[in-house]
Short mmCIF file of C-alpha atoms in Angstrom, two decimals:
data_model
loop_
_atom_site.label_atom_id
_atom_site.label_comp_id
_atom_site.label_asym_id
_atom_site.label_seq_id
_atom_site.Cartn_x
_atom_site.Cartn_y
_atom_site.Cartn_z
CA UNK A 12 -87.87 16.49 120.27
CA UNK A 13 -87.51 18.70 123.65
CA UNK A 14 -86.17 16.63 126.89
CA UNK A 15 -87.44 18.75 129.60
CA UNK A 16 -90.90 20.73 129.96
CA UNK A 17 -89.29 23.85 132.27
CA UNK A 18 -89.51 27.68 130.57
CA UNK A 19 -86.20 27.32 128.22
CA UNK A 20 -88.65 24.35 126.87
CA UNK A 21 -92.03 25.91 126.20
CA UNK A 22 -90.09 28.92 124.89
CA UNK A 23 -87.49 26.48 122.52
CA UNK A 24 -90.96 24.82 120.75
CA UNK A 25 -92.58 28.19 120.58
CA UNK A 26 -89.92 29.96 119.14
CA UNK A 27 -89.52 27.11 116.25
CA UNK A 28 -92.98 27.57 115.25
CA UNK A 29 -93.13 31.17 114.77
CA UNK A 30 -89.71 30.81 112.97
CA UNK A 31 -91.59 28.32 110.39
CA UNK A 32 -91.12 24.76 111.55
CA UNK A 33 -94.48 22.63 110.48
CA UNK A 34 -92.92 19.23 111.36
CA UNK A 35 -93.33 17.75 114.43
CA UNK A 36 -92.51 18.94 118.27
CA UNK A 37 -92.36 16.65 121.04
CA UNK A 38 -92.05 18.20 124.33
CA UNK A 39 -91.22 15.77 126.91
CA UNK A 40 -91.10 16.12 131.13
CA UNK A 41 -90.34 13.98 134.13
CA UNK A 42 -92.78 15.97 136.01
CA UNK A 43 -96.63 14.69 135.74
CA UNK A 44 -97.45 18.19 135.67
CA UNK A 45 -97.75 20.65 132.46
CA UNK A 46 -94.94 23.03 132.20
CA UNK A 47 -95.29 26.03 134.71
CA UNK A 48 -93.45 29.01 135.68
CA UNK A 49 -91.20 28.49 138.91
CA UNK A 50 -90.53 32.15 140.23
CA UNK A 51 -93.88 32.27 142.71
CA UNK A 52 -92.51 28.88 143.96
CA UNK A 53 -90.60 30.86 146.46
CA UNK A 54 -93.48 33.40 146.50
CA UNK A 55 -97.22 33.34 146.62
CA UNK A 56 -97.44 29.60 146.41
CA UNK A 57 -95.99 29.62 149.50
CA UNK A 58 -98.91 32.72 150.93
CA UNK A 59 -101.81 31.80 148.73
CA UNK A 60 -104.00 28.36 148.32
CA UNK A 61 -104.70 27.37 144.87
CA UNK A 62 -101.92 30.18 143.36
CA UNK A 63 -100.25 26.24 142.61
CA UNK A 64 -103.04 26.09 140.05
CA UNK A 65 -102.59 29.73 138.43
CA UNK A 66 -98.82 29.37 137.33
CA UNK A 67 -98.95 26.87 134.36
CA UNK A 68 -96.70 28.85 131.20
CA UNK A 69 -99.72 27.86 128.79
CA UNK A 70 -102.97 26.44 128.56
CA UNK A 71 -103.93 23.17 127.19
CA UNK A 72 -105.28 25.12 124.04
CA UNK A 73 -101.63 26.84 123.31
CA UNK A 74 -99.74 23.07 122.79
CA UNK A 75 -103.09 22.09 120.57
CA UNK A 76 -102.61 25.40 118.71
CA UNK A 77 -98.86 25.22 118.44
CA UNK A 78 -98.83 21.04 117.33
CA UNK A 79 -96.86 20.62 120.46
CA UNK A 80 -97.16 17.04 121.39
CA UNK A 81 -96.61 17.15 125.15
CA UNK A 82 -96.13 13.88 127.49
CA UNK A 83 -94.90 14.11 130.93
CA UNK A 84 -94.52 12.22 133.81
CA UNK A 85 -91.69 9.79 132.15
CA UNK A 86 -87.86 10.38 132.35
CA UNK A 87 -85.44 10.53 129.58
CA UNK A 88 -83.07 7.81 130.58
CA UNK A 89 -80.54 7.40 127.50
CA UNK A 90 -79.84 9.11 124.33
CA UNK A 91 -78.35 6.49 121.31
CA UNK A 92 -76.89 9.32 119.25
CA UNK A 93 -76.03 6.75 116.62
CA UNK A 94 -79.47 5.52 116.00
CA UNK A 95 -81.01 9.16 117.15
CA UNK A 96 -83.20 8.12 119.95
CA UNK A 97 -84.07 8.66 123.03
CA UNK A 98 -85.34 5.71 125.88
CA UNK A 99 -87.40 6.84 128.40
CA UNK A 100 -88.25 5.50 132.18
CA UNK A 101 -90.98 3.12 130.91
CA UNK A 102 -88.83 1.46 128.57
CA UNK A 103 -90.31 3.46 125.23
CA UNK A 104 -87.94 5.08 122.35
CA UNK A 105 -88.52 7.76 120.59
CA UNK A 106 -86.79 9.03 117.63
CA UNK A 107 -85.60 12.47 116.80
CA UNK A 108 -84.09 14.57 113.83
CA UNK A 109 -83.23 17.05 116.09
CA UNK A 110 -83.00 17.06 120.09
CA UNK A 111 -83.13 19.60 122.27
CA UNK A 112 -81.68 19.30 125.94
CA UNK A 113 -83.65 21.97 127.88
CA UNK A 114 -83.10 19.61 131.33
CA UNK A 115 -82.55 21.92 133.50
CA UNK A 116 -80.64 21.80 136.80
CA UNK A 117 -80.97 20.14 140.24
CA UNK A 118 -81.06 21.23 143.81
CA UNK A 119 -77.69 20.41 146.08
CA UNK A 120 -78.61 18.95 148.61
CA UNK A 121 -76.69 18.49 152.40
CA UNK A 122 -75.83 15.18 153.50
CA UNK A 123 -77.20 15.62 157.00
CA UNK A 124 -79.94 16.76 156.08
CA UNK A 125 -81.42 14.63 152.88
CA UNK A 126 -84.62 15.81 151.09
CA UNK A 127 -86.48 12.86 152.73
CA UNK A 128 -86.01 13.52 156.22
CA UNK A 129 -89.47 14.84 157.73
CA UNK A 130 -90.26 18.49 158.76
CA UNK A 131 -87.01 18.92 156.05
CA UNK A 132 -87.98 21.34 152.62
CA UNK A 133 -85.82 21.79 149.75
CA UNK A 134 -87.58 24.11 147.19
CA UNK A 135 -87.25 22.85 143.17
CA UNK A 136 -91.04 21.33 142.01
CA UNK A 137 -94.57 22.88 142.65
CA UNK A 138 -95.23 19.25 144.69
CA UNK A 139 -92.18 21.10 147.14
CA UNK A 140 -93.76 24.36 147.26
CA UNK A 141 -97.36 22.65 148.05
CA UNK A 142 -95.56 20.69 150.95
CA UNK A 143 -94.40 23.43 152.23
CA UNK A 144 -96.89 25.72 152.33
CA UNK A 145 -99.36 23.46 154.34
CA UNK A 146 -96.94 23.24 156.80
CA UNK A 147 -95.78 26.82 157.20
CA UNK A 148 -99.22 27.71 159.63
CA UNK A 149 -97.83 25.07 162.20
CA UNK A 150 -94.15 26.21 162.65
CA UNK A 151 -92.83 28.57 165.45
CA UNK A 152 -89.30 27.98 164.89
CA UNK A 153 -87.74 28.00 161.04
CA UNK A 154 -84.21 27.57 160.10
CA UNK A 155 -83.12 28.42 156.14
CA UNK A 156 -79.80 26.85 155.21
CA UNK A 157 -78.27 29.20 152.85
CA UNK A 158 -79.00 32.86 152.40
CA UNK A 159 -79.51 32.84 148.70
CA UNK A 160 -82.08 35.12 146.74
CA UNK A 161 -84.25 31.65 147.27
CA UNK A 162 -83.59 31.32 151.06
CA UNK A 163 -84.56 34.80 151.86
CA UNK A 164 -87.64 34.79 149.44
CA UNK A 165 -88.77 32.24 151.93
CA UNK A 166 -87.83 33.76 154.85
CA UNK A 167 -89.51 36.98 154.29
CA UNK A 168 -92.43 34.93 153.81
CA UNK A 169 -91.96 32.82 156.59
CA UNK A 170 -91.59 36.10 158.67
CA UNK A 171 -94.37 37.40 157.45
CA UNK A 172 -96.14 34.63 158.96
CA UNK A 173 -95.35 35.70 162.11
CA UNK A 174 -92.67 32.26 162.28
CA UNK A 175 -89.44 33.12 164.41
CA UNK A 176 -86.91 32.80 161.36
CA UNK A 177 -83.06 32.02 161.58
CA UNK A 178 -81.16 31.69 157.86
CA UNK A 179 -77.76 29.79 158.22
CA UNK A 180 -74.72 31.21 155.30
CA UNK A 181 -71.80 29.35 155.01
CA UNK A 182 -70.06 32.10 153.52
CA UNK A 183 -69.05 35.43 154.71
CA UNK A 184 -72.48 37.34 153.17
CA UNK A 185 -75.77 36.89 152.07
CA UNK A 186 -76.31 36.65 148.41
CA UNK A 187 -72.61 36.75 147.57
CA UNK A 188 -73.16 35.31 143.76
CA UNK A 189 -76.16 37.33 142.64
CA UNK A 190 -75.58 41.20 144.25
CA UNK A 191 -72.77 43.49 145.40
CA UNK A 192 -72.22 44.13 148.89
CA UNK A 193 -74.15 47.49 148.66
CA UNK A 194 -77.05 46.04 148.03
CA UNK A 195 -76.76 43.04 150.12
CA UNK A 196 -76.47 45.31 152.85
CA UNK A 197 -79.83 46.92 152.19
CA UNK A 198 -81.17 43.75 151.84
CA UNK A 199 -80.25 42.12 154.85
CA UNK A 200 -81.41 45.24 156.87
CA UNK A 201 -84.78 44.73 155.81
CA UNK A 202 -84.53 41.18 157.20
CA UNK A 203 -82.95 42.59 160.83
CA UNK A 204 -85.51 45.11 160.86
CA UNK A 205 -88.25 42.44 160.97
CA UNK A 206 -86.73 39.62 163.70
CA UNK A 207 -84.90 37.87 160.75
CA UNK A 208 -81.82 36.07 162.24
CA UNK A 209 -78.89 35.91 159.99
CA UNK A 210 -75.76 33.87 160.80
CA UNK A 211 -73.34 33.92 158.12
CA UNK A 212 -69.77 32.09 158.28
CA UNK A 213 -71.46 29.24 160.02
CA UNK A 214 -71.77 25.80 158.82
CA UNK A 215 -74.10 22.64 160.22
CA UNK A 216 -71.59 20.18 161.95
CA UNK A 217 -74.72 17.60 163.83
CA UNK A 218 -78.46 16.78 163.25
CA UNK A 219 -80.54 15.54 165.82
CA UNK A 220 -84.05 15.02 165.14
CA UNK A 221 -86.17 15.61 168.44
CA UNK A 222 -90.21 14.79 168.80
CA UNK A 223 -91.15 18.34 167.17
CA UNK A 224 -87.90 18.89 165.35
CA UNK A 225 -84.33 19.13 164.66
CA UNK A 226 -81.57 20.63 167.08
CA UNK A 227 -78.78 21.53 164.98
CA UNK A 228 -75.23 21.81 166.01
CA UNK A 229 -73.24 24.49 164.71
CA UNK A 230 -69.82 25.19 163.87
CA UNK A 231 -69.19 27.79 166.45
CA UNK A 232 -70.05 24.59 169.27
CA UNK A 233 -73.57 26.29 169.88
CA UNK A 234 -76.89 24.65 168.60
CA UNK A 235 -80.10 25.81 167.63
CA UNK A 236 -83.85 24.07 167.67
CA UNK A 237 -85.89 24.14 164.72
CA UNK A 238 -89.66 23.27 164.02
CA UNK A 239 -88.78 22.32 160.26
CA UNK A 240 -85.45 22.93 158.30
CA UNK A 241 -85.39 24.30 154.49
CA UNK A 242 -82.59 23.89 152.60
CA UNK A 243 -81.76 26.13 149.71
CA UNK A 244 -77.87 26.10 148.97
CA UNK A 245 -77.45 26.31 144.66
CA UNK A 246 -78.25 24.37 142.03
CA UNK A 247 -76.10 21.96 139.59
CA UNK A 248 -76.77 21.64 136.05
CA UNK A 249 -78.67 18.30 134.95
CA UNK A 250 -76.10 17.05 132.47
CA UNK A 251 -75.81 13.21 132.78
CA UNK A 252 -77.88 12.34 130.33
CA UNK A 253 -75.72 14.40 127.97
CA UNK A 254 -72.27 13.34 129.37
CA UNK A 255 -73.63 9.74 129.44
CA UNK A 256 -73.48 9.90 125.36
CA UNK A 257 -70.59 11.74 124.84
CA UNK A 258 -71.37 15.55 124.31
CA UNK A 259 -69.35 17.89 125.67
CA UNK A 260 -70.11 18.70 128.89
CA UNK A 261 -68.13 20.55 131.99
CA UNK A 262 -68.91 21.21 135.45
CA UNK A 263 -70.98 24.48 134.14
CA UNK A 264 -73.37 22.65 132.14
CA UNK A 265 -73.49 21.03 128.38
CA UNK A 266 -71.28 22.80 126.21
CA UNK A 267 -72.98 24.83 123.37
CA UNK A 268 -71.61 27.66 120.89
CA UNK A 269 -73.61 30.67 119.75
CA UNK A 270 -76.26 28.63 118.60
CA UNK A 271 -77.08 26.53 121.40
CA UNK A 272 -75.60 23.72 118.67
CA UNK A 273 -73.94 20.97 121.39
CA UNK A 274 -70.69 18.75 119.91
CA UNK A 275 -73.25 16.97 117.64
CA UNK A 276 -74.37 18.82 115.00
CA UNK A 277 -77.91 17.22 115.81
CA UNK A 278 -78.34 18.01 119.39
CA UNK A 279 -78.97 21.39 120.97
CA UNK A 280 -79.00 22.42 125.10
CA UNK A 281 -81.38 25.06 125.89
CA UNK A 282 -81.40 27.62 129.03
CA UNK A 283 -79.83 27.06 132.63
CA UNK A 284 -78.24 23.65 131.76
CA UNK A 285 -76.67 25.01 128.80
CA UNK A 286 -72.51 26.35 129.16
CA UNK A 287 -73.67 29.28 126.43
CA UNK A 288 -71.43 31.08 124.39
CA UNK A 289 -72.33 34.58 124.65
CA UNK A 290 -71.12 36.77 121.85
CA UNK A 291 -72.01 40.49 123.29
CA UNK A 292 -70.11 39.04 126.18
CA UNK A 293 -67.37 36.63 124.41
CA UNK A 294 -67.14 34.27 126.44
CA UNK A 295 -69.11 31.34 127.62
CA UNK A 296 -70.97 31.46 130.69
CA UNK A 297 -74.18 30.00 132.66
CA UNK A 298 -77.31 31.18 133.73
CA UNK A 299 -80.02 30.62 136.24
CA UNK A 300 -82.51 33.00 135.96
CA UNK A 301 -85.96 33.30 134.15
CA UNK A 302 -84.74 36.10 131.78
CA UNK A 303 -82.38 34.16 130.10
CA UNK A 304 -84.06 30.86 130.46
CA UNK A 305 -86.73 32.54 128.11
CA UNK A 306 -84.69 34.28 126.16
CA UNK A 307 -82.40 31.38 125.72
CA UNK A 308 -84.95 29.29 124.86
CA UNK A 309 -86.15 31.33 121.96
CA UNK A 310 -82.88 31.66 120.52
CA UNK A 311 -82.23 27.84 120.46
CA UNK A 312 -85.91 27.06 118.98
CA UNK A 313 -85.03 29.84 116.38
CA UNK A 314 -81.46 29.21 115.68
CA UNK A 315 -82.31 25.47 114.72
CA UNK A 316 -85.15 26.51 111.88
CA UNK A 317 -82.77 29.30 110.10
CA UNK A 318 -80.09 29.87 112.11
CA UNK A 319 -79.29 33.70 112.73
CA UNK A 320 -76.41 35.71 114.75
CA UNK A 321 -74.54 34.23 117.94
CA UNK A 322 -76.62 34.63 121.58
CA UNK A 323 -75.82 37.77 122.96
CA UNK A 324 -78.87 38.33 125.20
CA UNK A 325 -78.24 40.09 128.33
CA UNK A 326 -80.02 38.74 131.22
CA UNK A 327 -81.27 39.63 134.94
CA UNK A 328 -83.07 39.43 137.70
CA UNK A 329 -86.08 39.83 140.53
CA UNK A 330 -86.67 39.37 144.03
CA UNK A 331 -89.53 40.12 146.23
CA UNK A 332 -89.16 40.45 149.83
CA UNK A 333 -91.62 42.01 152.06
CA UNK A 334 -92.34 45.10 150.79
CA UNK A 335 -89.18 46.08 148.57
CA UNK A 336 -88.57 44.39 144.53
CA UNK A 337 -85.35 44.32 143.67
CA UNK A 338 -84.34 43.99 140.13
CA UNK A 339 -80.96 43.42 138.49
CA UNK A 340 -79.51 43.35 134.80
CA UNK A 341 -76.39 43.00 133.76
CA UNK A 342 -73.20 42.10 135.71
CA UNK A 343 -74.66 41.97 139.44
CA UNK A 344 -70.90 42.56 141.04
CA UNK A 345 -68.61 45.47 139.01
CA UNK A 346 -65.56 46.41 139.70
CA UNK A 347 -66.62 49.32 141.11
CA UNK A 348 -70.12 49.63 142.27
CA UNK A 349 -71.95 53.26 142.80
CA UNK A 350 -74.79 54.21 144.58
CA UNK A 351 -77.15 56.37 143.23
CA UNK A 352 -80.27 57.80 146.00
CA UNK A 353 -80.94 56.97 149.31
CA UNK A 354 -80.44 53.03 150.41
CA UNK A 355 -82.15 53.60 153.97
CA UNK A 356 -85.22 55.63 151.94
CA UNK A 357 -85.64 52.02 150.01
CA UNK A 358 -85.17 54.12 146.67
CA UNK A 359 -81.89 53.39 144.88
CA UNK A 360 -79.67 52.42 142.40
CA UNK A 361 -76.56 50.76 141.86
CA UNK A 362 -74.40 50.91 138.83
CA UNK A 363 -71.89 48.07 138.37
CA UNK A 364 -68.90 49.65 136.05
CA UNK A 365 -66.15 47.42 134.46
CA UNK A 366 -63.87 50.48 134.02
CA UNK A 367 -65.76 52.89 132.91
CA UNK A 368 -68.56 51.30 131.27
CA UNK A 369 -71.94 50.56 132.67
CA UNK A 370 -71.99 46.66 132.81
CA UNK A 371 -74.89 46.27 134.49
CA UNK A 372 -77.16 47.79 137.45
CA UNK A 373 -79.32 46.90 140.36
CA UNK A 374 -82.59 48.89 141.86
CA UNK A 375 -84.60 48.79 144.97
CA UNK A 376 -87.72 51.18 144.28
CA UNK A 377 -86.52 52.72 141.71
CA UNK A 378 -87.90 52.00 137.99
CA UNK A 379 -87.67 55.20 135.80
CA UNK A 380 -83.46 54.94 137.03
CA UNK A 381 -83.55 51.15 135.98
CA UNK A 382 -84.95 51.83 133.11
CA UNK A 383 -81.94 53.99 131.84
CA UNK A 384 -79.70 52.12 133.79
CA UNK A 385 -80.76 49.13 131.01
CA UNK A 386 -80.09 51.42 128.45
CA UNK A 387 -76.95 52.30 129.70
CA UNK A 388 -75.78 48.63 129.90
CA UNK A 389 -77.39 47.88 126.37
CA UNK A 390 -75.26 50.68 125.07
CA UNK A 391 -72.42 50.18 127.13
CA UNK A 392 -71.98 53.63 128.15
CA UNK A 393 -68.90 55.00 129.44
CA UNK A 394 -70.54 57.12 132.34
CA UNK A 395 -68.23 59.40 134.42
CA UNK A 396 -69.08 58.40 138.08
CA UNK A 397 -69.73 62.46 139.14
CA UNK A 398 -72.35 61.83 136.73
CA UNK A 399 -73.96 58.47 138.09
CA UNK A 400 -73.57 59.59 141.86
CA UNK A 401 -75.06 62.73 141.25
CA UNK A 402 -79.11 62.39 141.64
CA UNK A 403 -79.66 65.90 140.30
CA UNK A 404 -78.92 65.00 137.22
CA UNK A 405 -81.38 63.21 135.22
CA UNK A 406 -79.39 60.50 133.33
CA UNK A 407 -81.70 60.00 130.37
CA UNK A 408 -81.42 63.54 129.26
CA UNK A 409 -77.43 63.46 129.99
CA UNK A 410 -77.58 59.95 127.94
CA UNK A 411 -79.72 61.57 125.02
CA UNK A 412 -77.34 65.15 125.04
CA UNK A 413 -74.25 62.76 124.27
CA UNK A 414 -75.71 60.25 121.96
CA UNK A 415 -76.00 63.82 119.78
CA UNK A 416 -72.94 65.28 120.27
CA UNK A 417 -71.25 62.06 119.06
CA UNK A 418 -69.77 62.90 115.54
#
């Protein structure tokens, strides 16, 4: 049985099957609709009607092909390890032989600002996405808490929309978790460029709702008027139902070793909720992002059939804004971070080096370099930096010369 019906899910009972399981997958999800993809949440759901309907993971035909027995729109409530079931939100049980935890995470939310308030958007479900979207065309005014790879996804659609757009960072940059300061300084420039107002090192002190709106009052002792208010600080790991029967869990998820294997032998904890161990990277860590929650997924869903070698997938990212993609993979933040081509021409790299090794890199128009800047983190190169600064030199041919001069 699979609690949760997100990508690490649909990827977990996939993955089983191909590895040889023929008994039976249940695939269960709070949500009332079938398992879909969330990265256009933030994207063309938001700029195209009826793109809501184009982002399922799988048809109807895939879960009848695959034996997947798939029931949403009912909550896992408890797990009785003892007896090996689970009780959902309408008072059923099921039981299980083995369970897999693939619940995701859950939005933080700000207390003066709740999800239910009107004209108020926080961005997790397609229902979110739909709400917001209908009521992008009647804004003039838009204020994004939190200047995440989420919040400025939306405001660069938002802008696009011709909507007079002001995004609100607690901290002291944009994107501070998920890019170096390099590229967050491209990034932001794009937003300048086009109106984009962005405050960071400011917090939301006041809320008062008005007839068309919120004024909010700001830590500096100014305030600002907004239309409608969307909220986009982080994400926490959904791991009460876990916790609630004992596992192992921290405040980075449900703790899982190499094979996803949680502290009972019978329950597993797939994708973003999971505290991973990661062998290539030996340690344990946590991530949020599509990459691994696929990759993830297919590991558990593979590892429980006939086992295998520890996780040691290395994951990444994408954003679109406006007209620019940026991609990253790898560490995001190294100790040292080089540039490689011209930021204000929108073409360029970034390596992130951990000493001298290539941990991992980040592109803005730029795919040929990012695709030897993956190899270069797969292989963990040790790259002289003359050598990665240098755009005259083309890396894959400098990669290939070594790899045969090594004895």
């Amino acid at each position: 049985m699979i609690i949760g019906a997100g990508i690490a899910a649909v990827y977990a009972a996939e993955s089983a099957r191909k590895a040889g399981f023929d008994g039976r997958i249940i695939l269960c999800g709070d949500e009332g609709e079938a398992p879909y993809d969330r990265p256009p949440l933030s994207k063309k759901v938001l700029q195209e009607t009826g793109e809501a309907d184009r982002i399922s993971l799988r048809d109807s035909a895939f879960y009848d092909a695959h034996d997947i027995d798939l029931r949403l729109g009912n909550a896992a409530q408890r797990i009785d390890r003892e007896a090996r079931q689970v009780t959902f939100s309408d008072g059923t049980s099921l039981g299980y032989g083995t369970l897999v935890l693939a619940t995701g995470s859950s939005l933080r939310t700000l207390a003066q600002l709740p999800p239910e308030m009107p004209r108020v958007f926080y961005l997790r479900r397609i229902s979110d996405a739909v709400a917001l979207r209908d009521a992008l065309p009647n804004l003039r005014k838009l204020v994004v808490v939190g200047a995440g790879v989420i919040g400025l996804e939306v405001a660069a659609v938002a802008n696009g929309m011709g909507i007079e757009v002001t995004v609100l960072e607690a901290g002291p940059r944009p994107m501070a978790r998920a890019t170096c300061a390099e590229v967050c300084e491209f990034v932001v420039k794009q937003h300048e460029q086009r109106g984009v107002r962005i405050r960071t090192g400011i917090s939301i002190m006041e809320v008062t709702e008005l007839p068309s709106g919120y004024r909010l009052g700001l830590s500096g002792g100014e305030s600002i008027d907004a239309d409608a208010v969307i909220v986009g600080i982080g994400v926490v790991p959904n791991v009460s139902l876990a916790s609630s029967a004992g596992l192992e869990t921290c405040a980075s998820g449900i703790c899982v070793d190499g094979q996803g294997r949680t502290s009972d032998e019978h329950i597993y904890a797939a994708g973003e909720v999971a505290f991973h161990f990661n062998a290539r990277m030996g340690r344990a860590e946590r991530q949020e992002n599509w990459h691994h929650a696929v990759a993830h997924g297919e590991h558990v869903g593979r590892s429980i059939v006939c086992g295998g070698p520890d996780y040691e997938e290395i994951s990444g990212y994408w954003s679109d804004q406006y007209d620019f993609s940026l991609q990253s993979f790898g560490v995001s933040i190294g100790e040292r971070n080089i540039v490689r081509g011209d930021p204000t021409a929108g073409r360029f790299i970034v390596f992130h080096m951990e000493g001298d090794v290539v941990a991992g890199v980040s592109s803005v128009g730029a795919p040929r370099e990012m695709r030897v800047g993956k190899a270069l983190v797969r292989s963990a190169a040790s790259v002289p930096v003359a050598v990665l600064q240098d755009s005259s030199i083309d890396l894959a041919k400098w990669q290939s010369a070594v790899e045969h001069s090594a004895p």
